Amino acid sequence: MSSGSLVDGETYLEGFIESLSTLPAELRRNLDLMKDMDGSCSTLMDETMRLQLDYIRRVEDKIGRLEVVDGEGVRVLSNNDDIRKLPVVIPTTEELMAYVHEPTTLSQIESLRADSLQQAEEKVEIAKQTYKMIDNLYQKLDADLRQREMELSLSTRNGPDFHHHHPSNATATMNQGAPKLNDLAAIQVPGTSDWILAKVVTHDPKTGMFTLSDEDVESNKVFNLPASSVIILERMRNIRSGDVVFAVYPDTTSFYQGTIAQQPRKAAGGGMFVTITFLDDEDAATGETHDKAVLLKHVMSPPY
C-alpha cells in the first residue's frame, strides 16, 4: 500500500477526532445537569417520604386515642387518661376523616410529588437528547468507515498508484458551490466549544482557509480559520419534529442545542422560520420552557 493511502487513513482519524472536539463539552454539560437533577430529585423524594411517615404516625396516634364505648360510640382519651368526663359520641365518616385530616401537610406532599415527577421527566428528555448526540456521531463514523472501505477496495483494484483522497471540509464545500462573499457561516470560536454566526469575507480554495467577520453588531472581530472550523449555512431540508439541531438563539449570534418543535413555515416578510425548544431554556419566574422562532437559515445539524 502506498504512503498516500496511509495519509488517507490519518485524514479519516483526524476528521473523526475533530468531530469529537465539541462533543465532550456537550456530553459533560448534559451529564452534569442530569447529576444535579438526580440529587435535587432525591432530596425531594426524601422530604416527601419524611412528611408521609410523620403524617401516618400522627394519624395512628389520633386513632389510638379513640375508645369504643359499649359498641355504640367513641370518645377521645385525654392525655391523663381521665375518660369519665369525656362525652361518648357517634361520629360520622366525615367527622372521623376531619379528625385525622391535615390539609396543609397533604398539600405539601402533593406539591413535592409534582416537583419530583417534573424533574424525572426532564431527566428523561435530557437523556434522550444525549443519546441522539451520541447516535449522530456513531452514524457519521459508520458512514466514514464505509467510505474508507470503498476507497480501499478501489485502491486494490486500481493498483498501488491509485490515490483517492477523502475530501476535506473545504473540498466538500466547494463541491456544493464555492463559498461566496457574505455567505453566512457557523464558526467554532478558537479554543472553545462555542459556535457563533459569522459572514464570509474571503476563502482560499487552495489552502481551504477562511477569513470571516463576526455577525455581532457590537463586535469588530475577524477570524482566520481552517475549513474544519467553518460550516457554510445552507437551508436545511427534511426537518422533522424532534430532530436535534443547533440554532442561533434569538437576539444573539450564538448557536445553542435545541429540538425542532414545529415544521418550518413561511414568515410574513418572506423567508422561512422554524420553532425550536432550546435546551436549558426554562423561564426563571415560572420554570416553563417557551419555544422560540428562529430563521431557518440560522439552523444547522449538530456540529459533531
PDB file of C-alpha atoms in Angstrom:
ATOM      1  CA  MET A   1       0.000   0.000   0.000  1.00  0.00           C
ATOM      2  CA  SER A   2       1.344   3.433  -0.871  1.00  0.00           C
ATOM      3  CA  SER A   3       2.143   6.167   1.603  1.00  0.00           C
ATOM      4  CA  GLY A   4      -0.709   8.181   0.108  1.00  0.00           C
ATOM      5  CA  SER A   5      -3.195   5.578   1.374  1.00  0.00           C
ATOM      6  CA  LEU A   6      -1.714   5.836   4.826  1.00  0.00           C
ATOM      7  CA  VAL A   7      -2.255   9.573   4.729  1.00  0.00           C
ATOM      8  CA  ASP A   8      -5.866   8.883   3.782  1.00  0.00           C
ATOM      9  CA  GLY A   9      -6.273   6.786   6.934  1.00  0.00           C
ATOM     10  CA  GLU A  10      -4.807   9.519   9.073  1.00  0.00           C
ATOM     11  CA  THR A  11      -7.162  12.029   7.464  1.00  0.00           C
ATOM     12  CA  TYR A  12     -10.187   9.941   8.462  1.00  0.00           C
ATOM     13  CA  LEU A  13      -8.884   9.635  12.007  1.00  0.00           C
ATOM     14  CA  GLU A  14      -8.113  13.330  12.236  1.00  0.00           C
ATOM     15  CA  GLY A  15     -11.555  14.148  10.882  1.00  0.00           C
ATOM     16  CA  PHE A  16     -13.183  11.902  13.481  1.00  0.00           C
ATOM     17  CA  ILE A  17     -11.135  13.438  16.303  1.00  0.00           C
ATOM     18  CA  GLU A  18     -12.104  16.878  15.031  1.00  0.00           C
ATOM     19  CA  SER A  19     -15.782  15.897  15.169  1.00  0.00           C
ATOM     20  CA  LEU A  20     -15.258  14.821  18.778  1.00  0.00           C
ATOM     21  CA  SER A  21     -13.755  18.156  19.806  1.00  0.00           C
ATOM     22  CA  THR A  22     -17.068  19.730  20.844  1.00  0.00           C
ATOM     23  CA  LEU A  23     -18.902  16.574  21.879  1.00  0.00           C
ATOM     24  CA  PRO A  24     -17.273  16.032  25.306  1.00  0.00           C
ATOM     25  CA  ALA A  25     -18.307  19.510  26.460  1.00  0.00           C
ATOM     26  CA  GLU A  26     -21.929  18.923  25.381  1.00  0.00           C
ATOM     27  CA  LEU A  27     -21.998  15.450  26.921  1.00  0.00           C
ATOM     28  CA  ARG A  28     -20.396  16.707  30.110  1.00  0.00           C
ATOM     29  CA  ARG A  29     -22.941  19.505  30.345  1.00  0.00           C
ATOM     30  CA  ASN A  30     -25.863  17.089  29.889  1.00  0.00           C
ATOM     31  CA  LEU A  31     -24.445  14.514  32.307  1.00  0.00           C
ATOM     32  CA  ASP A  32     -23.673  17.170  34.933  1.00  0.00           C
ATOM     33  CA  LEU A  33     -27.199  18.533  34.520  1.00  0.00           C
ATOM     34  CA  MET A  34     -28.707  15.058  34.993  1.00  0.00           C
ATOM     35  CA  LYS A  35     -26.490  14.504  38.035  1.00  0.00           C
ATOM     36  CA  ASP A  36     -27.656  17.794  39.590  1.00  0.00           C
ATOM     37  CA  MET A  37     -31.279  16.981  38.831  1.00  0.00           C
ATOM     38  CA  ASP A  38     -30.847  13.498  40.299  1.00  0.00           C
ATOM     39  CA  GLY A  39     -29.556  14.993  43.548  1.00  0.00           C
ATOM     40  CA  SER A  40     -32.397  17.517  43.633  1.00  0.00           C
ATOM     41  CA  CYS A  41     -34.970  14.809  42.863  1.00  0.00           C
ATOM     42  CA  SER A  42     -33.569  12.568  45.622  1.00  0.00           C
ATOM     43  CA  THR A  43     -33.846  15.424  48.096  1.00  0.00           C
ATOM     44  CA  LEU A  44     -37.474  15.999  47.097  1.00  0.00           C
ATOM     45  CA  MET A  45     -38.283  12.290  47.435  1.00  0.00           C
ATOM     46  CA  ASP A  46     -36.615  12.105  50.862  1.00  0.00           C
ATOM     47  CA  GLU A  47     -38.609  15.112  52.054  1.00  0.00           C
ATOM     48  CA  THR A  48     -41.808  13.594  50.638  1.00  0.00           C
ATOM     49  CA  MET A  49     -41.144  10.308  52.461  1.00  0.00           C
ATOM     50  CA  ARG A  50     -40.424  12.130  55.720  1.00  0.00           C
ATOM     51  CA  LEU A  51     -43.666  14.120  55.536  1.00  0.00           C
ATOM     52  CA  GLN A  52     -45.679  10.997  54.691  1.00  0.00           C
ATOM     53  CA  LEU A  53     -44.237   8.950  57.565  1.00  0.00           C
ATOM     54  CA  ASP A  54     -44.739  11.796  60.055  1.00  0.00           C
ATOM     55  CA  TYR A  55     -48.339  12.193  58.858  1.00  0.00           C
ATOM     56  CA  ILE A  56     -49.025   8.448  59.179  1.00  0.00           C
ATOM     57  CA  ARG A  57     -47.583   8.409  62.713  1.00  0.00           C
ATOM     58  CA  ARG A  58     -49.792  11.325  63.757  1.00  0.00           C
ATOM     59  CA  VAL A  59     -52.872   9.639  62.256  1.00  0.00           C
ATOM     60  CA  GLU A  60     -52.058   6.402  64.111  1.00  0.00           C
ATOM     61  CA  ASP A  61     -51.624   8.342  67.341  1.00  0.00           C
ATOM     62  CA  LYS A  62     -55.004  10.044  66.896  1.00  0.00           C
ATOM     63  CA  ILE A  63     -56.742   6.767  66.096  1.00  0.00           C
ATOM     64  CA  GLY A  64     -55.086   5.169  69.117  1.00  0.00           C
ATOM     65  CA  ARG A  65     -56.683   7.792  71.342  1.00  0.00           C
ATOM     66  CA  LEU A  66     -60.200   6.765  70.339  1.00  0.00           C
ATOM     67  CA  GLU A  67     -62.013   4.346  72.647  1.00  0.00           C
ATOM     68  CA  VAL A  68     -65.115   2.416  71.654  1.00  0.00           C
ATOM     69  CA  VAL A  69     -67.696   2.560  74.458  1.00  0.00           C
ATOM     70  CA  ASP A  70     -70.282  -0.259  74.732  1.00  0.00           C
ATOM     71  CA  GLY A  71     -70.069  -0.750  70.975  1.00  0.00           C
ATOM     72  CA  GLU A  72     -72.264   2.326  70.481  1.00  0.00           C
ATOM     73  CA  GLY A  73     -69.931   5.279  70.259  1.00  0.00           C
ATOM     74  CA  VAL A  74     -66.435   6.544  70.781  1.00  0.00           C
ATOM     75  CA  ARG A  75     -64.732   9.109  72.879  1.00  0.00           C
ATOM     76  CA  VAL A  76     -61.296  10.660  72.731  1.00  0.00           C
ATOM     77  CA  LEU A  77     -58.973   9.756  75.562  1.00  0.00           C
ATOM     78  CA  SER A  78     -57.402  12.743  77.248  1.00  0.00           C
ATOM     79  CA  ASN A  79     -53.701  12.919  77.922  1.00  0.00           C
ATOM     80  CA  ASN A  80     -54.182  11.983  81.594  1.00  0.00           C
ATOM     81  CA  ASP A  81     -56.472   9.045  80.618  1.00  0.00           C
ATOM     82  CA  ASP A  82     -59.348  10.554  82.592  1.00  0.00           C
ATOM     83  CA  ILE A  83     -62.235   9.259  80.485  1.00  0.00           C
ATOM     84  CA  ARG A  84     -65.051   9.836  82.941  1.00  0.00           C
ATOM     85  CA  LYS A  85     -65.667  13.452  81.951  1.00  0.00           C
ATOM     86  CA  LEU A  86     -65.365  12.945  78.206  1.00  0.00           C
ATOM     87  CA  PRO A  87     -68.649  12.502  76.290  1.00  0.00           C
ATOM     88  CA  VAL A  88     -69.430   9.470  74.162  1.00  0.00           C
ATOM     89  CA  VAL A  89     -70.404  10.365  70.598  1.00  0.00           C
ATOM     90  CA  ILE A  90     -71.363   8.528  67.401  1.00  0.00           C
ATOM     91  CA  PRO A  91     -69.151  10.236  64.773  1.00  0.00           C
ATOM     92  CA  THR A  92     -69.946  10.347  61.081  1.00  0.00           C
ATOM     93  CA  THR A  93     -67.423   9.272  58.460  1.00  0.00           C
ATOM     94  CA  GLU A  94     -66.807  12.935  57.625  1.00  0.00           C
ATOM     95  CA  GLU A  95     -66.122  13.718  61.273  1.00  0.00           C
ATOM     96  CA  LEU A  96     -63.628  10.841  61.559  1.00  0.00           C
ATOM     97  CA  MET A  97     -61.885  11.996  58.355  1.00  0.00           C
ATOM     98  CA  ALA A  98     -61.760  15.577  59.619  1.00  0.00           C
ATOM     99  CA  TYR A  99     -60.347  14.309  62.925  1.00  0.00           C
ATOM    100  CA  VAL A 100     -57.213  12.895  61.215  1.00  0.00           C
ATOM    101  CA  HIS A 101     -57.083  15.198  58.185  1.00  0.00           C
ATOM    102  CA  GLU A 102     -54.198  17.727  57.829  1.00  0.00           C
ATOM    103  CA  PRO A 103     -54.799  19.818  54.693  1.00  0.00           C
ATOM    104  CA  THR A 104     -51.507  21.731  54.908  1.00  0.00           C
ATOM    105  CA  THR A 105     -49.387  18.595  55.196  1.00  0.00           C
ATOM    106  CA  LEU A 106     -51.232  16.814  52.376  1.00  0.00           C
ATOM    107  CA  SER A 107     -50.820  19.891  50.145  1.00  0.00           C
ATOM    108  CA  GLN A 108     -47.072  19.906  50.817  1.00  0.00           C
ATOM    109  CA  ILE A 109     -46.850  16.205  49.947  1.00  0.00           C
ATOM    110  CA  GLU A 110     -48.730  16.664  46.659  1.00  0.00           C
ATOM    111  CA  SER A 111     -46.536  19.625  45.715  1.00  0.00           C
ATOM    112  CA  LEU A 112     -43.342  17.657  46.379  1.00  0.00           C
ATOM    113  CA  ARG A 113     -44.642  14.711  44.361  1.00  0.00           C
ATOM    114  CA  ALA A 114     -45.419  17.005  41.405  1.00  0.00           C
ATOM    115  CA  ASP A 115     -41.959  18.586  41.544  1.00  0.00           C
ATOM    116  CA  SER A 116     -40.299  15.155  41.690  1.00  0.00           C
ATOM    117  CA  LEU A 117     -42.290  13.908  38.688  1.00  0.00           C
ATOM    118  CA  GLN A 118     -41.443  17.026  36.652  1.00  0.00           C
ATOM    119  CA  GLN A 119     -37.714  16.653  37.323  1.00  0.00           C
ATOM    120  CA  ALA A 120     -37.844  12.954  36.470  1.00  0.00           C
ATOM    121  CA  GLU A 121     -39.496  13.738  33.122  1.00  0.00           C
ATOM    122  CA  GLU A 122     -36.890  16.436  32.383  1.00  0.00           C
ATOM    123  CA  LYS A 123     -34.114  13.929  33.123  1.00  0.00           C
ATOM    124  CA  VAL A 124     -35.652  11.509  30.612  1.00  0.00           C
ATOM    125  CA  GLU A 125     -35.754  14.211  27.907  1.00  0.00           C
ATOM    126  CA  ILE A 126     -32.118  15.187  28.506  1.00  0.00           C
ATOM    127  CA  ALA A 127     -31.128  11.509  28.399  1.00  0.00           C
ATOM    128  CA  LYS A 128     -32.903  11.156  25.039  1.00  0.00           C
ATOM    129  CA  GLN A 129     -31.078  14.203  23.646  1.00  0.00           C
ATOM    130  CA  THR A 130     -27.749  12.845  24.907  1.00  0.00           C
ATOM    131  CA  TYR A 131     -28.452   9.510  23.226  1.00  0.00           C
ATOM    132  CA  LYS A 132     -29.295  11.330  19.970  1.00  0.00           C
ATOM    133  CA  MET A 133     -25.981  13.222  20.127  1.00  0.00           C
ATOM    134  CA  ILE A 134     -24.016  10.003  20.509  1.00  0.00           C
ATOM    135  CA  ASP A 135     -26.082   8.240  17.856  1.00  0.00           C
ATOM    136  CA  ASN A 136     -25.424  11.064  15.356  1.00  0.00           C
ATOM    137  CA  LEU A 137     -21.696  10.727  15.942  1.00  0.00           C
ATOM    138  CA  TYR A 138     -21.917   6.952  15.561  1.00  0.00           C
ATOM    139  CA  GLN A 139     -23.795   7.318  12.257  1.00  0.00           C
ATOM    140  CA  LYS A 140     -21.139   9.729  10.975  1.00  0.00           C
ATOM    141  CA  LEU A 141     -18.316   7.379  11.941  1.00  0.00           C
ATOM    142  CA  ASP A 142     -20.130   4.454  10.350  1.00  0.00           C
ATOM    143  CA  ALA A 143     -20.535   6.394   7.101  1.00  0.00           C
ATOM    144  CA  ASP A 144     -16.849   7.383   7.142  1.00  0.00           C
ATOM    145  CA  LEU A 145     -15.829   3.765   7.645  1.00  0.00           C
ATOM    146  CA  ARG A 146     -17.974   2.642   4.712  1.00  0.00           C
ATOM    147  CA  GLN A 147     -16.384   5.330   2.556  1.00  0.00           C
ATOM    148  CA  ARG A 148     -12.947   4.218   3.685  1.00  0.00           C
ATOM    149  CA  GLU A 149     -13.714   0.578   2.843  1.00  0.00           C
ATOM    150  CA  MET A 150     -14.861   1.625  -0.625  1.00  0.00           C
ATOM    151  CA  GLU A 151     -11.658   3.610  -1.214  1.00  0.00           C
ATOM    152  CA  LEU A 152      -9.506   0.699  -0.073  1.00  0.00           C
ATOM    153  CA  SER A 153     -11.402  -1.581  -2.437  1.00  0.00           C
ATOM    154  CA  LEU A 154     -10.853   0.848  -5.327  1.00  0.00           C
ATOM    155  CA  SER A 155      -7.190   1.171  -4.397  1.00  0.00           C
ATOM    156  CA  THR A 156      -6.788  -2.623  -4.522  1.00  0.00           C
ATOM    157  CA  ARG A 157      -8.437  -2.890  -7.940  1.00  0.00           C
ATOM    158  CA  ASN A 158      -6.517   0.013  -9.470  1.00  0.00           C
ATOM    159  CA  GLY A 159      -3.085  -0.778  -8.077  1.00  0.00           C
ATOM    160  CA  PRO A 160      -0.780   0.934  -5.554  1.00  0.00           C
ATOM    161  CA  ASP A 161      -0.548   4.218  -7.505  1.00  0.00           C
ATOM    162  CA  PHE A 162      -4.266   4.899  -7.187  1.00  0.00           C
ATOM    163  CA  HIS A 163      -4.920   7.779  -4.782  1.00  0.00           C
ATOM    164  CA  HIS A 164      -8.406   8.869  -3.808  1.00  0.00           C
ATOM    165  CA  HIS A 165      -8.223  11.449  -1.088  1.00  0.00           C
ATOM    166  CA  HIS A 166     -11.066  11.812   1.361  1.00  0.00           C
ATOM    167  CA  PRO A 167     -12.485  15.289   0.728  1.00  0.00           C
ATOM    168  CA  SER A 168     -11.770  17.839   3.401  1.00  0.00           C
ATOM    169  CA  ASN A 169     -14.455  20.210   4.617  1.00  0.00           C
ATOM    170  CA  ALA A 170     -13.136  22.789   2.168  1.00  0.00           C
ATOM    171  CA  THR A 171     -13.426  20.374  -0.771  1.00  0.00           C
ATOM    172  CA  ALA A 172     -16.880  19.298   0.300  1.00  0.00           C
ATOM    173  CA  THR A 173     -17.880  22.940   0.496  1.00  0.00           C
ATOM    174  CA  MET A 174     -16.561  23.628  -2.989  1.00  0.00           C
ATOM    175  CA  ASN A 175     -18.414  20.609  -4.338  1.00  0.00           C
ATOM    176  CA  GLN A 176     -21.625  22.150  -3.042  1.00  0.00           C
ATOM    177  CA  GLY A 177     -20.603  25.501  -4.549  1.00  0.00           C
ATOM    178  CA  ALA A 178     -17.605  27.641  -3.663  1.00  0.00           C
ATOM    179  CA  PRO A 179     -18.204  29.917  -0.651  1.00  0.00           C
ATOM    180  CA  LYS A 180     -19.017  33.449  -1.704  1.00  0.00           C
ATOM    181  CA  LEU A 181     -18.581  36.847  -0.137  1.00  0.00           C
ATOM    182  CA  ASN A 182     -21.163  37.467   2.628  1.00  0.00           C
ATOM    183  CA  ASP A 183     -22.226  33.809   2.849  1.00  0.00           C
ATOM    184  CA  LEU A 184     -23.462  33.064   6.358  1.00  0.00           C
ATOM    185  CA  ALA A 185     -21.435  30.512   8.287  1.00  0.00           C
ATOM    186  CA  ALA A 186     -21.226  28.915  11.699  1.00  0.00           C
ATOM    187  CA  ILE A 187     -17.702  29.069  13.100  1.00  0.00           C
ATOM    188  CA  GLN A 188     -16.151  27.438  16.128  1.00  0.00           C
ATOM    189  CA  VAL A 189     -14.530  30.061  18.344  1.00  0.00           C
ATOM    190  CA  PRO A 190     -10.838  29.125  18.649  1.00  0.00           C
ATOM    191  CA  GLY A 191     -10.001  27.413  21.919  1.00  0.00           C
ATOM    192  CA  THR A 192     -13.633  26.805  22.883  1.00  0.00           C
ATOM    193  CA  SER A 193     -16.546  24.535  22.020  1.00  0.00           C
ATOM    194  CA  ASP A 194     -18.752  27.540  21.200  1.00  0.00           C
ATOM    195  CA  TRP A 195     -20.192  28.174  17.736  1.00  0.00           C
ATOM    196  CA  ILE A 196     -21.184  31.642  16.577  1.00  0.00           C
ATOM    197  CA  LEU A 197     -22.677  33.239  13.471  1.00  0.00           C
ATOM    198  CA  ALA A 198     -20.249  34.867  11.023  1.00  0.00           C
ATOM    199  CA  LYS A 199     -20.043  36.042   7.428  1.00  0.00           C
ATOM    200  CA  VAL A 200     -17.526  35.015   4.785  1.00  0.00           C
ATOM    201  CA  VAL A 201     -15.049  37.730   3.786  1.00  0.00           C
ATOM    202  CA  THR A 202     -12.608  35.647   1.746  1.00  0.00           C
ATOM    203  CA  HIS A 203     -11.929  31.979   1.035  1.00  0.00           C
ATOM    204  CA  ASP A 204      -8.713  30.477  -0.351  1.00  0.00           C
ATOM    205  CA  PRO A 205      -9.694  27.320  -2.277  1.00  0.00           C
ATOM    206  CA  LYS A 206      -6.063  26.117  -2.337  1.00  0.00           C
ATOM    207  CA  THR A 207      -5.468  26.151   1.407  1.00  0.00           C
ATOM    208  CA  GLY A 208      -9.117  25.990   2.491  1.00  0.00           C
ATOM    209  CA  MET A 209      -8.550  28.931   4.845  1.00  0.00           C
ATOM    210  CA  PHE A 210     -11.408  31.324   5.539  1.00  0.00           C
ATOM    211  CA  THR A 211     -11.482  34.948   6.635  1.00  0.00           C
ATOM    212  CA  LEU A 212     -14.786  35.703   8.367  1.00  0.00           C
ATOM    213  CA  SER A 213     -16.334  38.611  10.251  1.00  0.00           C
ATOM    214  CA  ASP A 214     -18.332  38.229  13.439  1.00  0.00           C
ATOM    215  CA  GLU A 215     -22.041  38.930  12.859  1.00  0.00           C
ATOM    216  CA  ASP A 216     -22.368  40.533  16.300  1.00  0.00           C
ATOM    217  CA  VAL A 217     -23.035  44.217  15.526  1.00  0.00           C
ATOM    218  CA  GLU A 218     -21.064  45.234  18.620  1.00  0.00           C
ATOM    219  CA  SER A 219     -18.024  43.193  17.615  1.00  0.00           C
ATOM    220  CA  ASN A 220     -15.368  44.034  15.053  1.00  0.00           C
ATOM    221  CA  LYS A 221     -13.667  40.656  15.292  1.00  0.00           C
ATOM    222  CA  VAL A 222     -12.272  38.988  12.201  1.00  0.00           C
ATOM    223  CA  PHE A 223     -11.369  35.298  12.236  1.00  0.00           C
ATOM    224  CA  ASN A 224      -8.893  33.391  10.078  1.00  0.00           C
ATOM    225  CA  LEU A 225      -9.953  29.766  10.327  1.00  0.00           C
ATOM    226  CA  PRO A 226      -9.413  26.416   8.593  1.00  0.00           C
ATOM    227  CA  ALA A 227     -12.321  24.702   6.875  1.00  0.00           C
ATOM    228  CA  SER A 228     -12.661  22.273   9.800  1.00  0.00           C
ATOM    229  CA  SER A 229     -13.887  25.168  11.976  1.00  0.00           C
ATOM    230  CA  VAL A 230     -16.334  26.574   9.413  1.00  0.00           C
ATOM    231  CA  ILE A 231     -19.780  25.367   8.351  1.00  0.00           C
ATOM    232  CA  ILE A 232     -21.382  27.264   5.482  1.00  0.00           C
ATOM    233  CA  LEU A 233     -25.057  27.606   6.356  1.00  0.00           C
ATOM    234  CA  GLU A 234     -27.486  26.257   3.803  1.00  0.00           C
ATOM    235  CA  ARG A 235     -31.220  25.841   4.252  1.00  0.00           C
ATOM    236  CA  MET A 236     -31.846  22.518   5.933  1.00  0.00           C
ATOM    237  CA  ARG A 237     -34.242  20.128   4.264  1.00  0.00           C
ATOM    238  CA  ASN A 238     -36.380  17.249   5.512  1.00  0.00           C
ATOM    239  CA  ILE A 239     -36.538  18.687   9.029  1.00  0.00           C
ATOM    240  CA  ARG A 240     -38.854  16.743  11.324  1.00  0.00           C
ATOM    241  CA  SER A 241     -40.257  17.485  14.749  1.00  0.00           C
ATOM    242  CA  GLY A 242     -37.982  16.039  17.408  1.00  0.00           C
ATOM    243  CA  ASP A 243     -34.763  16.472  15.398  1.00  0.00           C
ATOM    244  CA  VAL A 244     -31.815  17.752  17.442  1.00  0.00           C
ATOM    245  CA  VAL A 245     -30.236  20.851  15.879  1.00  0.00           C
ATOM    246  CA  PHE A 246     -28.015  23.807  16.666  1.00  0.00           C
ATOM    247  CA  ALA A 247     -29.601  27.212  16.089  1.00  0.00           C
ATOM    248  CA  VAL A 248     -28.896  30.878  16.717  1.00  0.00           C
ATOM    249  CA  TYR A 249     -30.693  31.895  19.917  1.00  0.00           C
ATOM    250  CA  PRO A 250     -32.940  34.950  19.328  1.00  0.00           C
ATOM    251  CA  ASP A 251     -31.244  38.338  19.824  1.00  0.00           C
ATOM    252  CA  THR A 252     -27.784  36.708  19.922  1.00  0.00           C
ATOM    253  CA  THR A 253     -25.259  35.374  17.419  1.00  0.00           C
ATOM    254  CA  SER A 254     -24.524  32.198  19.388  1.00  0.00           C
ATOM    255  CA  PHE A 255     -25.610  28.686  18.449  1.00  0.00           C
ATOM    256  CA  TYR A 256     -27.262  26.519  21.102  1.00  0.00           C
ATOM    257  CA  GLN A 257     -28.622  22.997  21.086  1.00  0.00           C
ATOM    258  CA  GLY A 258     -32.344  22.558  20.693  1.00  0.00           C
ATOM    259  CA  THR A 259     -35.085  20.325  19.353  1.00  0.00           C
ATOM    260  CA  ILE A 260     -37.407  21.047  16.434  1.00  0.00           C
ATOM    261  CA  ALA A 261     -40.862  21.710  17.894  1.00  0.00           C
ATOM    262  CA  GLN A 262     -42.741  22.535  14.676  1.00  0.00           C
ATOM    263  CA  GLN A 263     -42.109  22.155  10.957  1.00  0.00           C
ATOM    264  CA  PRO A 264     -40.679  25.150   9.013  1.00  0.00           C
ATOM    265  CA  ARG A 265     -43.175  27.789   7.914  1.00  0.00           C
ATOM    266  CA  LYS A 266     -43.087  30.881   5.770  1.00  0.00           C
ATOM    267  CA  ALA A 267     -42.514  34.158   7.556  1.00  0.00           C
ATOM    268  CA  ALA A 268     -44.789  37.107   6.902  1.00  0.00           C
ATOM    269  CA  GLY A 269     -41.934  39.200   5.491  1.00  0.00           C
ATOM    270  CA  GLY A 270     -40.528  36.389   3.354  1.00  0.00           C
ATOM    271  CA  GLY A 271     -38.121  33.599   4.162  1.00  0.00           C
ATOM    272  CA  MET A 272     -38.710  30.602   6.377  1.00  0.00           C
ATOM    273  CA  PHE A 273     -38.650  30.121  10.125  1.00  0.00           C
ATOM    274  CA  VAL A 274     -38.831  27.112  12.401  1.00  0.00           C
ATOM    275  CA  THR A 275     -39.957  26.719  16.025  1.00  0.00           C
ATOM    276  CA  ILE A 276     -37.311  25.322  18.384  1.00  0.00           C
ATOM    277  CA  THR A 277     -37.276  24.190  22.012  1.00  0.00           C
ATOM    278  CA  PHE A 278     -33.838  25.173  23.292  1.00  0.00           C
ATOM    279  CA  LEU A 279     -32.082  23.070  25.916  1.00  0.00           C
ATOM    280  CA  ASP A 280     -31.967  24.570  29.448  1.00  0.00           C
ATOM    281  CA  ASP A 281     -34.200  27.496  28.436  1.00  0.00           C
ATOM    282  CA  GLU A 282     -36.625  27.487  31.360  1.00  0.00           C
ATOM    283  CA  ASP A 283     -38.231  30.791  32.384  1.00  0.00           C
ATOM    284  CA  ALA A 284     -36.678  31.846  35.698  1.00  0.00           C
ATOM    285  CA  ALA A 285     -40.012  33.044  37.083  1.00  0.00           C
ATOM    286  CA  THR A 286     -42.303  30.205  36.029  1.00  0.00           C
ATOM    287  CA  GLY A 287     -39.951  27.313  35.314  1.00  0.00           C
ATOM    288  CA  GLU A 288     -41.680  26.789  31.963  1.00  0.00           C
ATOM    289  CA  THR A 289     -39.852  26.390  28.648  1.00  0.00           C
ATOM    290  CA  HIS A 290     -41.175  28.526  25.794  1.00  0.00           C
ATOM    291  CA  ASP A 291     -40.450  27.616  22.177  1.00  0.00           C
ATOM    292  CA  LYS A 292     -38.566  30.171  20.095  1.00  0.00           C
ATOM    293  CA  ALA A 293     -38.975  31.086  16.416  1.00  0.00           C
ATOM    294  CA  VAL A 294     -35.662  31.005  14.522  1.00  0.00           C
ATOM    295  CA  LEU A 295     -34.922  31.785  10.875  1.00  0.00           C
ATOM    296  CA  LEU A 296     -34.324  28.546   9.007  1.00  0.00           C
ATOM    297  CA  LYS A 297     -31.077  29.934   7.589  1.00  0.00           C
ATOM    298  CA  HIS A 298     -29.760  30.157  11.170  1.00  0.00           C
ATOM    299  CA  VAL A 299     -30.235  26.429  11.844  1.00  0.00           C
ATOM    300  CA  MET A 300     -27.726  23.619  11.258  1.00  0.00           C
ATOM    301  CA  SER A 301     -27.183  19.978  12.116  1.00  0.00           C
ATOM    302  CA  PRO A 302     -25.190  19.308  15.324  1.00  0.00           C
ATOM    303  CA  PRO A 303     -21.501  20.056  14.556  1.00  0.00           C
ATOM    304  CA  TYR A 304     -20.192  16.682  15.746  1.00  0.00           C
TER     305      TYR A 304
END
